[in-house]
Amino acid sequence: TGVRTLGMAANRFLHRKEDVHNPRTANRHLPTGKLKPFEVVGLMLVGTGVFFYAAAQLNGLALALAPVAAAYVVVYSFAKYYTWACHFFLGWALAISPSAAWIAVTGRLDPEAVLLSVVVALWAGGFDIIYGCADIDFDRKYGVNSFPKRFGIAAALRTTKVMHAASATALLALGFWLDLSFFYFIGWAIAVSLLALENSLLKADDLSKLRSPLFQYNSVISMVLLLFTILAVEL
């Protein structure tokens, strides 16, 4: 929670001026004046403090890697000013979480945790490319880099499908690797079906369903995977 707060607050603070002009982000707290910049900086400091305190209570490896994680979730926000690959930087920022949780519990970083982080990186990076499609006009006007701006919306959507297919495959492999019961694979099938549905909603010439309730299934997917993984482990 601490490092996520730091990363999200830093992202909002660093992009506060351009967020005013982007229709997708104009209603965020800083552009609308609901929060002041100094308040967001304060939130960043609180998040950092909570994160380091929590890491210190866990184990040596967690504390040793805490500065790396904290730095990365701040620095990744600058990527879109320099490279169209910024979506992959964001994906890896979110992918820190499963490996960090694994380290917190076990005190070590195992290959299974790395594979789970790859799943998250591909999953989240793919969705960030999709949202980049919605921002393409803004990115062109203000000189922000993105995959859709560099390669076009059609190529971006194809790439997202490949990334999500790879993510789903890695998630399936993880179930076999950890020798989980059939409950896990039921959850996997439901989650992947919802993911495929989300991808099918968007066309290169029609992104209107991006704000459709059907495209908000990620929270449902997360809960499905959590529920069926718990069943697979406990039953």
XYZ file of C-alpha atoms in Angstrom:
235
model
C 0.000 0.000 0.000
C 2.798 2.402 0.878
C 4.755 2.007 -2.349
C 1.584 2.025 -4.457
C 0.568 5.277 -2.777
C 4.010 6.692 -3.519
C 3.884 5.622 -7.165
C 0.349 6.824 -7.842
C 0.878 10.135 -6.062
C 4.169 10.733 -7.885
C 2.518 9.983 -11.216
C -0.285 12.451 -10.532
C 2.148 15.108 -9.308
C 4.586 14.789 -12.206
C 1.851 14.847 -14.856
C -0.437 17.388 -13.205
C 0.041 20.085 -15.862
C -0.665 17.879 -18.866
C -3.505 16.048 -17.097
C -5.470 19.298 -17.235
C -5.579 19.091 -21.036
C -6.244 15.364 -21.402
C -9.995 14.569 -21.434
C -9.328 11.179 -19.830
C -7.464 12.673 -16.856
C -8.912 16.174 -16.536
C -11.224 15.131 -13.691
C -8.417 13.889 -11.457
C -7.855 15.538 -8.098
C -4.993 17.862 -9.035
C -6.438 19.196 -12.312
C -9.775 19.897 -10.632
C -8.174 21.522 -7.594
C -9.541 18.988 -5.116
C -5.969 18.459 -3.964
C -3.041 20.867 -3.905
C 0.435 19.861 -5.150
C 1.932 20.128 -1.659
C -0.742 17.761 -0.352
C 0.186 15.167 -2.956
C 3.870 15.555 -2.094
C 2.930 14.978 1.533
C 1.064 11.844 0.505
C 4.178 10.655 -1.328
C 6.258 11.126 1.813
C 3.731 9.294 3.971
C 3.562 6.430 1.477
C 7.350 6.196 1.417
C 7.564 6.150 5.199
C 4.905 3.463 5.546
C 6.586 1.359 2.860
C 10.049 1.446 4.420
C 8.684 0.845 7.906
C 6.723 -2.177 6.688
C 9.726 -3.554 4.780
C 11.886 -3.239 7.895
C 9.401 -5.365 9.838
C 9.587 -8.215 7.325
C 13.078 -9.428 6.455
C 16.475 -8.306 5.238
C 15.816 -8.873 1.547
C 12.577 -6.889 1.661
C 14.338 -3.943 3.271
C 17.333 -4.152 0.925
C 15.112 -4.047 -2.170
C 12.741 -1.386 -0.833
C 14.786 1.564 -2.217
C 14.877 -0.074 -5.655
C 11.106 -0.517 -5.718
C 10.465 2.988 -4.393
C 12.767 4.566 -6.972
C 11.294 2.579 -9.849
C 7.653 3.462 -9.169
C 8.626 7.136 -9.315
C 11.066 7.051 -12.232
C 8.814 5.022 -14.558
C 6.513 8.050 -14.858
C 9.201 9.825 -16.894
C 9.384 7.041 -19.495
C 6.675 8.456 -21.751
C 8.776 11.559 -22.330
C 11.570 9.468 -23.844
C 10.249 6.227 -25.362
C 7.183 4.605 -26.914
C 7.952 1.589 -24.692
C 6.667 3.467 -21.633
C 3.773 0.996 -21.282
C 6.207 -1.793 -20.493
C 7.803 0.336 -17.785
C 4.372 0.767 -16.205
C 3.703 -2.957 -16.501
C 6.854 -3.745 -14.561
C 6.011 -1.115 -11.947
C 2.846 -3.063 -11.162
C 4.668 -6.383 -11.537
C 6.765 -5.556 -8.489
C 3.791 -6.435 -6.276
C 3.647 -10.246 -6.576
C 7.400 -10.665 -6.225
C 7.407 -8.249 -3.292
C 4.621 -10.199 -1.596
C 6.534 -13.444 -2.160
C 9.681 -11.948 -0.637
C 7.669 -10.617 2.301
C 6.380 -14.098 3.125
C 9.391 -16.270 2.266
C 12.380 -13.952 2.541
C 13.595 -14.989 -0.906
C 12.772 -14.462 -4.580
C 11.873 -17.744 -6.291
C 11.356 -18.359 -10.036
C 7.631 -18.897 -9.508
C 7.321 -15.354 -8.184
C 9.217 -13.985 -11.162
C 6.843 -15.791 -13.529
C 3.871 -14.311 -11.693
C 5.430 -10.871 -12.086
C 5.775 -11.515 -15.817
C 2.047 -12.316 -15.902
C 1.235 -8.980 -14.280
C 3.685 -7.020 -16.445
C 2.178 -8.356 -19.673
C -1.378 -7.988 -18.422
C -1.021 -4.416 -17.140
C 1.278 -3.274 -19.930
C -1.239 -4.471 -22.482
C -4.037 -2.491 -20.897
C -1.859 0.598 -20.717
C -1.310 0.318 -24.469
C -5.093 0.198 -24.880
C -5.519 3.372 -22.840
C -2.747 4.885 -24.934
C -5.000 4.360 -27.951
C -7.602 6.593 -26.324
C -4.935 9.250 -25.687
C -3.397 9.189 -29.154
C -4.650 12.629 -30.233
C -3.466 14.172 -26.981
C -0.077 12.452 -27.268
C 0.406 13.743 -30.800
C -0.523 17.280 -29.818
C 1.651 17.460 -26.706
C 4.578 15.330 -27.863
C 4.053 12.454 -25.438
C 5.440 9.090 -26.540
C 3.294 5.970 -26.720
C 3.083 2.694 -28.605
C -0.136 3.676 -30.443
C 1.365 7.005 -31.479
C 4.481 5.298 -32.844
C 2.914 2.271 -34.546
C -0.786 3.086 -34.918
C -3.919 1.898 -33.147
C -4.360 -1.299 -35.166
C -0.833 -2.487 -34.365
C -1.304 -1.478 -30.743
C -4.448 -3.575 -30.361
C -2.778 -6.561 -32.024
C 0.192 -6.231 -29.705
C -2.101 -6.065 -26.697
C -3.786 -9.307 -27.724
C -0.397 -11.013 -28.056
C 0.683 -9.711 -24.652
C -2.532 -10.851 -23.005
C -2.312 -14.260 -24.666
C 1.245 -14.610 -23.366
C 0.111 -13.497 -19.918
C -2.702 -16.065 -19.892
C -0.310 -18.791 -21.030
C 2.178 -17.935 -18.293
C -0.635 -17.951 -15.734
C -1.680 -21.398 -16.925
C 1.901 -22.649 -16.726
C 2.151 -21.317 -13.186
C -0.789 -23.476 -12.130
C 0.950 -26.609 -13.406
C 4.300 -25.526 -11.941
C 2.789 -25.082 -8.478
C 0.744 -28.276 -8.876
C -2.510 -26.523 -8.015
C -5.835 -28.353 -8.048
C -8.529 -28.147 -10.713
C -10.164 -25.182 -8.947
C -7.302 -22.976 -10.104
C -7.817 -23.952 -13.720
C -11.552 -23.261 -13.507
C -10.735 -19.770 -12.268
C -8.123 -19.397 -14.992
C -10.659 -20.323 -17.681
C -13.213 -17.808 -16.381
C -10.613 -15.042 -16.080
C -9.169 -15.631 -19.535
C -12.653 -15.695 -21.064
C -13.384 -12.285 -19.557
C -10.025 -10.992 -20.761
C -10.738 -12.229 -24.283
C -14.138 -10.521 -24.155
C -12.536 -7.221 -23.187
C -10.073 -7.459 -26.061
C -12.834 -8.283 -28.534
C -14.746 -5.098 -27.707
C -12.210 -2.755 -29.283
C -11.589 -2.085 -32.960
C -8.992 0.156 -34.546
C -11.742 2.417 -35.882
C -14.031 2.148 -32.854
C -12.794 2.595 -29.290
C -16.196 3.648 -27.986
C -16.553 0.559 -25.797
C -13.429 1.481 -23.857
C -15.688 3.167 -21.309
C -18.324 0.457 -21.448
C -19.106 -1.393 -18.190
C -18.077 -4.555 -20.026
C -14.558 -3.166 -20.247
C -14.309 -2.824 -16.486
C -13.952 -6.549 -15.850
C -10.411 -6.370 -14.498
C -11.619 -6.086 -10.914
C -13.879 -9.089 -11.490
C -11.007 -11.024 -13.051
C -8.815 -10.315 -10.032
C -11.450 -11.546 -7.605
C -12.121 -14.666 -9.678
C -8.433 -15.566 -9.721
C -8.118 -14.891 -5.999
C -11.183 -16.942 -5.073
C -10.312 -19.969 -7.166
C -6.648 -19.886 -6.151
C -7.699 -19.954 -2.497
C -9.977 -22.899 -3.247
C -7.141 -24.653 -5.069
C -4.794 -24.228 -2.118
C -7.187 -24.893 0.739
C -9.381 -27.694 -0.636
